[in-house]
Short mmCIF file of C-alpha atoms and ligand atoms in Angstrom, two decimals:
data_model
loop_
_atom_site.label_atom_id
_atom_site.label_comp_id
_atom_site.label_asym_id
_atom_site.label_seq_id
_atom_site.Cartn_x
_atom_site.Cartn_y
_atom_site.Cartn_z
CA UNK A 17 0.00 0.00 0.00
CA UNK A 18 1.30 3.49 -0.86
CA UNK A 19 2.30 5.53 2.16
CA UNK A 20 1.16 9.16 2.18
CA UNK A 21 1.22 11.99 4.71
CA UNK A 22 -1.77 14.01 5.89
CA UNK A 23 -2.29 17.02 8.18
CA UNK A 24 -4.31 15.85 11.19
CA UNK A 25 -4.11 18.93 13.40
CA UNK A 26 -3.29 22.64 13.21
CA UNK A 27 -2.48 25.21 15.89
CA UNK A 28 -1.19 28.76 16.19
CA UNK A 29 -0.25 31.39 18.72
CA UNK A 30 0.18 35.17 18.67
CA UNK A 31 1.81 37.05 21.55
CA UNK A 32 -0.75 39.26 23.36
CA UNK A 33 0.87 42.65 22.59
CA UNK A 34 -1.04 43.79 19.47
CA UNK A 35 -0.05 47.06 17.80
CA UNK A 36 -2.30 48.79 15.29
CA UNK A 37 -0.69 50.89 12.57
CA UNK A 38 -1.73 54.04 14.44
CA UNK A 39 -0.08 52.78 17.66
CA UNK A 40 3.09 51.80 15.80
CA UNK A 41 3.14 55.14 13.95
CA UNK A 42 2.82 57.01 17.27
CA UNK A 43 5.70 55.00 18.75
CA UNK A 44 7.89 55.55 15.66
CA UNK A 45 7.12 59.29 15.76
CA UNK A 46 8.86 59.48 19.15
CA UNK A 47 12.02 58.31 17.31
CA UNK A 48 11.53 60.86 14.52
CA UNK A 49 10.32 58.20 12.04
CA UNK A 50 7.27 59.29 10.05
CA UNK A 51 4.61 56.86 8.80
CA UNK A 52 0.83 56.53 8.80
CA UNK A 53 -1.99 54.01 8.90
CA UNK A 54 -3.06 55.16 5.42
CA UNK A 55 0.38 54.51 3.85
CA UNK A 56 0.78 51.07 5.45
CA UNK A 57 -2.75 49.89 4.57
CA UNK A 58 -2.60 51.18 1.00
CA UNK A 59 0.84 49.71 0.15
CA UNK A 60 0.67 46.45 2.12
CA UNK A 61 -2.84 45.68 3.43
CA UNK A 62 -1.44 45.45 6.98
CA UNK A 63 -3.53 46.99 9.81
CA UNK A 64 -1.93 45.41 12.89
CA UNK A 65 0.79 43.05 14.08
CA UNK A 66 1.77 41.33 17.35
CA UNK A 67 5.14 41.80 19.06
CA UNK A 68 6.51 39.34 21.62
CA UNK A 69 7.69 40.58 25.04
CA UNK A 70 11.50 40.94 25.25
CA UNK A 71 11.99 37.67 27.18
CA UNK A 72 9.77 35.59 24.87
CA UNK A 73 11.53 33.47 22.24
CA UNK A 74 10.57 31.60 19.08
CA UNK A 75 10.46 28.33 21.05
CA UNK A 76 7.98 29.88 23.52
CA UNK A 77 5.64 30.90 20.68
CA UNK A 78 6.22 27.58 18.92
CA UNK A 79 5.37 25.66 22.11
CA UNK A 80 1.89 27.19 22.34
CA UNK A 81 1.20 26.58 18.64
CA UNK A 82 2.56 23.01 18.89
CA UNK A 83 0.40 22.16 21.93
CA UNK A 84 -2.71 23.32 20.06
CA UNK A 85 -1.82 21.35 16.92
CA UNK A 86 -1.09 18.17 18.91
CA UNK A 87 -4.39 18.53 20.78
CA UNK A 88 -6.29 19.12 17.52
CA UNK A 89 -4.73 15.92 16.13
CA UNK A 90 -5.96 14.02 19.20
CA UNK A 91 -2.40 13.04 20.12
CA UNK A 92 -0.07 13.38 23.10
CA UNK A 93 3.34 15.06 22.76
CA UNK A 94 4.94 11.65 23.37
CA UNK A 95 3.43 10.36 20.10
CA UNK A 96 5.51 12.83 18.01
CA UNK A 97 8.52 11.18 16.32
CA UNK A 98 9.92 14.11 14.30
CA UNK A 99 10.10 17.86 14.97
CA UNK A 100 11.03 20.39 12.28
CA UNK A 101 10.99 24.09 13.13
CA UNK A 102 11.16 26.64 10.32
CA UNK A 103 12.66 29.85 11.70
CA UNK A 104 15.12 32.63 10.92
CA UNK A 105 14.95 34.04 14.45
CA UNK A 106 16.21 31.17 16.64
CA UNK A 107 16.52 31.41 20.45
CA UNK A 108 20.29 30.83 20.21
CA UNK A 109 23.01 30.34 17.59
CA UNK A 110 22.74 26.68 18.60
CA UNK A 111 21.24 24.28 19.57
CA UNK A 112 18.17 24.41 17.39
CA UNK A 113 14.76 25.78 18.37
CA UNK A 114 13.47 22.29 17.56
CA UNK A 115 15.59 20.74 20.35
CA UNK A 116 14.54 23.46 22.82
CA UNK A 117 10.91 22.96 21.80
CA UNK A 118 11.21 19.19 22.19
CA UNK A 119 12.39 19.68 25.79
CA UNK A 120 9.61 22.21 26.52
CA UNK A 121 7.08 19.65 25.22
CA UNK A 122 8.48 17.24 27.83
CA UNK A 123 9.63 14.63 25.34
CA UNK A 124 13.03 13.25 24.27
CA UNK A 125 14.52 10.96 21.69
CA UNK A 126 12.80 11.86 18.43
CA UNK A 127 14.72 13.62 15.61
CA UNK A 128 14.50 17.41 15.89
CA UNK A 129 16.06 20.08 13.69
CA UNK A 130 15.57 23.62 12.38
CA UNK A 131 15.12 24.50 8.74
CA UNK A 132 16.15 27.94 7.53
CA UNK A 133 14.53 29.14 4.33
CA UNK A 134 13.23 32.47 5.70
CA UNK A 135 9.63 33.11 4.59
CA UNK A 136 9.56 29.90 2.52
CA UNK A 137 10.61 27.93 5.62
CA UNK A 138 7.26 26.37 6.43
CA UNK A 139 6.65 25.14 2.89
CA UNK A 140 10.19 23.71 2.82
CA UNK A 141 9.70 22.06 6.24
CA UNK A 142 6.34 20.55 5.29
CA UNK A 143 7.83 19.14 2.11
CA UNK A 144 10.77 17.60 4.02
CA UNK A 145 8.45 16.10 6.66
CA UNK A 146 6.26 14.67 3.87
CA UNK A 147 9.31 13.03 2.27
CA UNK A 148 10.48 11.61 5.62
CA UNK A 149 7.03 10.16 6.33
CA UNK A 150 6.75 8.68 2.83
CA UNK A 151 10.20 7.08 3.24
CA UNK A 152 9.20 5.53 6.57
CA UNK A 153 11.69 7.63 8.58
CA UNK A 154 8.83 9.18 10.62
CA UNK A 155 5.13 8.62 11.23
CA UNK A 156 3.89 11.56 13.30
CA UNK A 157 5.72 14.79 12.53
CA UNK A 158 5.33 18.17 14.22
CA UNK A 159 6.07 20.96 11.71
CA UNK A 160 6.33 24.44 13.19
CA UNK A 161 6.94 27.95 11.86
CA UNK A 162 7.95 30.30 14.68
CA UNK A 163 9.41 33.80 14.50
CA UNK A 164 10.24 36.88 16.56
CA UNK A 165 11.06 39.20 13.66
CA UNK A 166 10.60 42.21 15.97
CA UNK A 167 14.13 41.39 17.27
CA UNK A 168 15.76 41.99 13.88
CA UNK A 169 13.79 45.05 12.75
CA UNK A 170 15.49 48.40 12.24
CA UNK A 171 12.96 50.77 13.81
CA UNK A 172 14.68 53.72 12.14
CA UNK A 173 13.84 52.26 8.69
CA UNK A 174 10.17 52.89 7.92
CA UNK A 175 10.34 50.91 4.68
CA UNK A 176 10.76 47.64 6.62
CA UNK A 177 9.80 48.01 10.31
CA UNK A 178 6.09 48.49 9.57
CA UNK A 179 5.85 45.20 7.65
CA UNK A 180 6.68 42.43 10.13
CA UNK A 181 5.23 40.77 13.23
CA UNK A 182 5.82 37.86 15.63
CA UNK A 183 3.91 34.57 15.96
CA UNK A 184 3.91 30.82 15.44
CA UNK A 185 1.90 28.19 13.62
CA UNK A 186 2.14 24.40 13.65
CA UNK A 187 0.72 21.29 12.05
CA UNK A 188 0.84 17.59 12.88
CA UNK A 189 1.57 15.55 9.75
CA UNK A 190 0.82 11.83 10.04
CA UNK A 191 1.36 8.78 7.87
CA UNK A 192 -1.84 7.85 6.04
CA UNK A 193 -3.21 5.39 3.46
CA UNK A 194 -4.74 8.31 1.56
CA UNK A 195 -3.21 11.68 0.53
CA UNK A 196 -2.66 14.25 2.18
CA UNK A 197 0.15 16.12 0.61
CA UNK A 198 -0.38 15.81 -3.16
CA UNK A 199 2.74 17.52 -4.52
CA UNK A 200 5.39 20.06 -3.67
CA UNK A 201 7.85 22.22 -5.57
CA UNK A 202 10.84 23.96 -3.94
CA UNK A 203 13.38 26.41 -5.38
CA UNK A 204 16.16 28.83 -4.46
CA UNK A 205 18.28 31.37 -6.31
CA UNK A 206 21.28 32.50 -4.28
CA UNK A 207 22.11 35.27 -6.76
CA UNK A 208 19.55 37.34 -4.85
CA UNK A 209 21.01 36.93 -1.33
CA UNK A 210 21.45 40.69 -0.99
CA UNK A 211 17.89 41.88 -1.66
CA UNK A 212 16.52 40.59 1.66
CA UNK A 213 18.93 39.72 4.45
CA UNK A 214 20.27 40.18 7.96
CA UNK A 215 23.92 40.38 6.95
CA UNK A 216 25.60 40.23 10.38
CA UNK A 217 27.31 37.18 11.86
CA UNK A 218 28.77 36.19 15.22
CA UNK A 219 32.56 36.21 15.43
CA UNK A 220 34.92 36.39 18.39
CA UNK A 221 32.14 37.19 20.85
CA UNK A 222 30.65 40.01 18.77
CA UNK A 223 28.19 40.51 15.97
CA UNK A 224 30.15 41.59 12.89
CA UNK A 225 28.06 43.59 10.43
CA UNK A 226 24.44 44.58 10.94
CA UNK A 227 22.10 42.26 12.85
CA UNK A 228 19.06 44.09 11.44
CA UNK A 229 16.88 43.24 8.45
CA UNK A 230 17.50 45.07 5.20
CA UNK A 231 15.32 44.74 2.09
CA UNK A 232 15.06 46.07 -1.44
CA UNK A 233 11.24 46.03 -1.39
CA UNK A 234 10.75 46.70 -5.10
CA UNK A 235 13.11 43.89 -6.15
CA UNK A 236 11.45 41.45 -3.73
CA UNK A 237 7.99 42.44 -4.96
CA UNK A 238 8.89 41.86 -8.62
CA UNK A 239 10.50 38.46 -8.02
CA UNK A 240 7.75 37.29 -5.65
CA UNK A 241 4.90 37.82 -8.10
CA UNK A 242 6.60 35.76 -10.82
CA UNK A 243 7.76 32.81 -8.73
CA UNK A 244 4.49 32.40 -6.83
CA UNK A 245 2.69 31.83 -10.10
CA UNK A 246 5.31 29.42 -11.50
CA UNK A 247 5.51 27.36 -8.28
CA UNK A 248 1.73 27.02 -8.11
CA UNK A 249 1.56 25.87 -11.74
CA UNK A 250 4.43 23.38 -11.32
CA UNK A 251 2.79 21.88 -8.22
CA UNK A 252 -0.59 21.57 -9.94
CA UNK A 253 1.05 19.86 -12.93
CA UNK A 254 2.80 17.33 -10.63
CA UNK A 255 -0.55 16.51 -8.99
CA UNK A 256 -2.31 16.42 -12.40
CA UNK A 257 -4.77 19.09 -11.24
CA UNK A 258 -5.68 22.56 -12.54
CA UNK A 259 -6.33 25.98 -10.97
CA UNK A 260 -10.04 25.16 -11.03
CA UNK A 261 -9.44 22.36 -8.49
CA UNK A 262 -8.05 24.76 -5.85
CA UNK A 263 -10.52 25.45 -3.02
CA UNK A 264 -8.19 27.69 -1.00
CA UNK A 265 -5.00 29.60 -1.78
CA UNK A 266 -2.82 30.33 1.27
CA UNK A 267 0.23 32.28 0.11
CA UNK A 268 2.92 33.67 2.40
CA UNK A 269 1.28 36.65 4.10
CA UNK A 270 3.67 39.50 3.23
CA UNK A 271 1.75 42.01 1.18
CA UNK A 272 -1.89 42.00 0.07
CA UNK A 273 -0.99 43.38 -3.35
CA UNK A 274 1.34 40.41 -4.03
CA UNK A 275 -1.36 38.01 -2.81
CA UNK A 276 -4.09 39.56 -4.99
CA UNK A 277 -1.80 39.52 -8.01
CA UNK A 278 -1.02 35.81 -7.46
CA UNK A 279 -4.72 34.93 -7.16
CA UNK A 280 -5.44 36.89 -10.34
CA UNK A 281 -2.68 35.13 -12.30
CA UNK A 282 -4.13 31.78 -11.18
CA UNK A 283 -7.63 32.98 -12.17
CA UNK A 284 -8.88 32.41 -8.63
CA UNK A 285 -11.68 34.55 -7.18
CA UNK A 286 -10.51 36.54 -4.14
CA UNK A 287 -13.02 34.59 -1.99
CA UNK A 288 -10.63 31.61 -2.29
CA UNK A 289 -7.69 33.61 -0.91
CA UNK A 290 -7.00 33.25 2.83
CA UNK A 291 -5.87 36.62 4.22
CA UNK A 292 -4.41 37.16 7.69
CA UNK A 293 -1.65 39.64 6.77
CA UNK A 294 -4.06 42.46 7.70
CA UNK A 295 -4.04 41.32 11.35
CA UNK A 296 -0.64 39.60 11.65
CA UNK A 297 1.72 41.52 9.36
CA UNK A 298 4.48 39.43 7.81
CA UNK A 299 5.47 36.73 10.32
CA UNK A 300 7.93 35.05 7.91
CA UNK A 301 7.99 31.24 8.38
CA UNK A 302 5.02 31.45 10.77
CA UNK A 303 2.70 33.20 8.33
CA UNK A 304 1.41 30.19 6.37
CA UNK A 305 0.65 27.88 9.34
CA UNK A 306 -0.90 30.85 11.18
CA UNK A 307 -3.17 31.51 8.20
CA UNK A 308 -3.95 27.79 7.75
CA UNK A 309 -4.92 27.40 11.41
CA UNK A 310 -7.08 30.52 11.21
CA UNK A 311 -8.83 29.15 8.11
CA UNK A 312 -9.37 25.72 9.68
CA UNK A 313 -10.67 27.02 13.01
CA UNK A 314 -12.97 29.57 11.35
CA UNK A 315 -14.54 26.72 9.35
CA UNK A 316 -13.34 27.89 5.92
CA UNK A 317 -10.95 25.00 5.18
CA UNK A 318 -12.83 21.72 5.59
CA UNK A 319 -11.82 18.07 5.36
CA UNK A 320 -11.33 17.12 1.71
CA UNK A 321 -10.67 20.67 0.48
CA UNK A 322 -7.77 21.20 -1.95
CA UNK A 323 -5.40 23.79 -0.48
CA UNK A 324 -2.40 25.46 -2.14
CA UNK A 325 0.28 26.74 0.27
CA UNK A 326 2.92 29.05 -1.20
CA UNK A 327 6.05 30.55 0.31
CA UNK A 328 8.54 33.14 -0.92
CA UNK A 329 11.33 34.94 0.85
CA UNK A 330 14.97 35.60 1.55
CA UNK A 331 17.55 33.44 -0.14
CA UNK A 332 15.88 34.00 -2.58
CA UNK A 333 13.67 30.96 -1.84
CA UNK A 334 10.22 29.94 -2.98
CA UNK A 335 7.98 26.92 -3.19
CA UNK A 336 4.51 25.45 -2.95
CA UNK A 337 2.76 22.50 -1.34
CA UNK A 338 -0.58 21.30 -2.67
CA UNK A 339 -2.64 19.23 -0.26
CA UNK A 340 -6.00 17.65 0.37
CA UNK A 341 -6.97 18.71 3.86
N1 ACO B 13 5.42 55.19 5.68
C1 ACO B 13 5.33 56.27 4.89
N2 ACO B 13 6.04 56.40 3.74
C2 ACO B 13 6.87 55.39 3.42
C3 ACO B 13 7.01 54.24 4.21
C4 ACO B 13 6.25 54.18 5.39
N3 ACO B 13 6.31 53.12 6.23
N4 ACO B 13 7.90 53.42 3.62
C5 ACO B 13 8.31 54.02 2.50
N5 ACO B 13 7.69 55.21 2.37
C6 ACO B 13 7.83 56.20 1.29
C7 ACO B 13 9.19 56.10 0.64
O1 ACO B 13 10.13 56.88 1.35
C8 ACO B 13 8.88 56.69 -0.73
O2 ACO B 13 8.85 58.09 -0.63
P1 ACO B 13 9.49 59.00 -1.80
O3 ACO B 13 8.65 58.68 -3.00
O4 ACO B 13 9.30 60.38 -1.28
O5 ACO B 13 10.90 58.56 -1.94
C9 ACO B 13 7.48 56.21 -1.01
O6 ACO B 13 6.90 55.86 0.26
C10 ACO B 13 7.42 54.99 -1.90
O7 ACO B 13 8.34 54.02 -1.40
P2 ACO B 13 8.58 52.66 -2.14
O8 ACO B 13 9.62 51.87 -1.42
O9 ACO B 13 8.78 52.94 -3.59
O10 ACO B 13 7.14 51.99 -1.91
P3 ACO B 13 6.57 50.73 -2.60
O11 ACO B 13 5.30 51.07 -3.26
O12 ACO B 13 7.59 49.96 -3.37
O13 ACO B 13 6.17 49.85 -1.33
C11 ACO B 13 6.88 47.98 -0.06
C12 ACO B 13 7.16 49.41 -0.44
C13 ACO B 13 5.55 47.93 0.67
C14 ACO B 13 7.97 47.49 0.88
C15 ACO B 13 6.82 47.13 -1.32
O14 ACO B 13 7.94 47.35 -2.12
C16 ACO B 13 6.69 45.68 -1.01
O15 ACO B 13 5.70 45.22 -0.46
N6 ACO B 13 7.69 44.85 -1.40
C17 ACO B 13 7.67 43.45 -1.14
C18 ACO B 13 8.07 43.26 0.27
C19 ACO B 13 7.76 41.90 0.73
O16 ACO B 13 6.78 41.31 0.36
N7 ACO B 13 8.66 41.43 1.54
C20 ACO B 13 8.53 40.24 2.18
C21 ACO B 13 8.69 39.05 1.25
S1 ACO B 13 9.88 37.99 1.79
C22 ACO B 13 9.79 37.91 3.39
O17 ACO B 13 8.68 37.91 3.84
C23 ACO B 13 10.96 37.90 4.31
#
């Protein structure tokens, strides 16, 4: 019998400190940085984001999301035999957030590692977990996207600091006789490292170079629109399906204009687009599982629905996972 993988539970968590655009603009004004609710909404679709308290880490956010996903799957933490955490804002240089999360879940022994593909991280991690389940290396995987991007934002740069937020999302992916994950398609192009990066690194007890996010927004925008369409089409072709089969499109939640443009290129009505960027901002690797959990718990995504997940981000990386929920 063919072995497939299937999502059996979703969960997410946002830190309680929610900042509207107006609140953020007022705070930035005290630093001499000028922005407005109107500008942010018009250019990005973002109205609010959540920021974690200074002592809260990606593993803390991931733990809450993981607990909810495990509960939704009807499992105990001890049942999990693989943990993959997609993050670009780890608690430490090492060990991985996945190992810290494993300990916080009160379990030990199963494989646990982080995957770093910035905003494409969750799609990459889901694809890797799917392959490991299909190969027999794991049966009950916990796949988490967890980020505290507020830690790497340059609050003197209005072109980037208004875009991002903190949060975590998680799914439990289990071995199944029926699919599940139908197809995935992953890519990277390292020629574009410089358009979206945190260029600093740790050396000799110091951070050398800047430890803050820098982005060429226009270059990212242009690349994102093209690759999101091509990844969706490649994934559909692998699964021998067409755009018409998609019930829900859940792209990386970075910018509403990019998301609308992707839906349009795929000839999907906007009612099929799951949008949480307005309330969460861009939470990088956490954005897709946060949006998926929101769509599942609000009753939009139902069992049997065909869902297209799409990530794009620093690297440059991009990819898609098509699944039957
Ligand atoms: N508030 C007010 N004005 C601003 C702000 C702000 N927060 N930011 C920029 N401006 C001003 C600029 O200074 C500029 O003014 P000028 O014309 O006087 O020079 C004007 O607004 C236009 O700036 P642009 O940078 O040209 O604005 P643009 O329309 O390109 O929008 C944006 C910028 C929103 C960043 C857009 O380029 C974008 O969304 N890019 C994609 C970003 C993205 O999706 N990144 C994440 C993907 S990957 C990942 O998630 C890690």
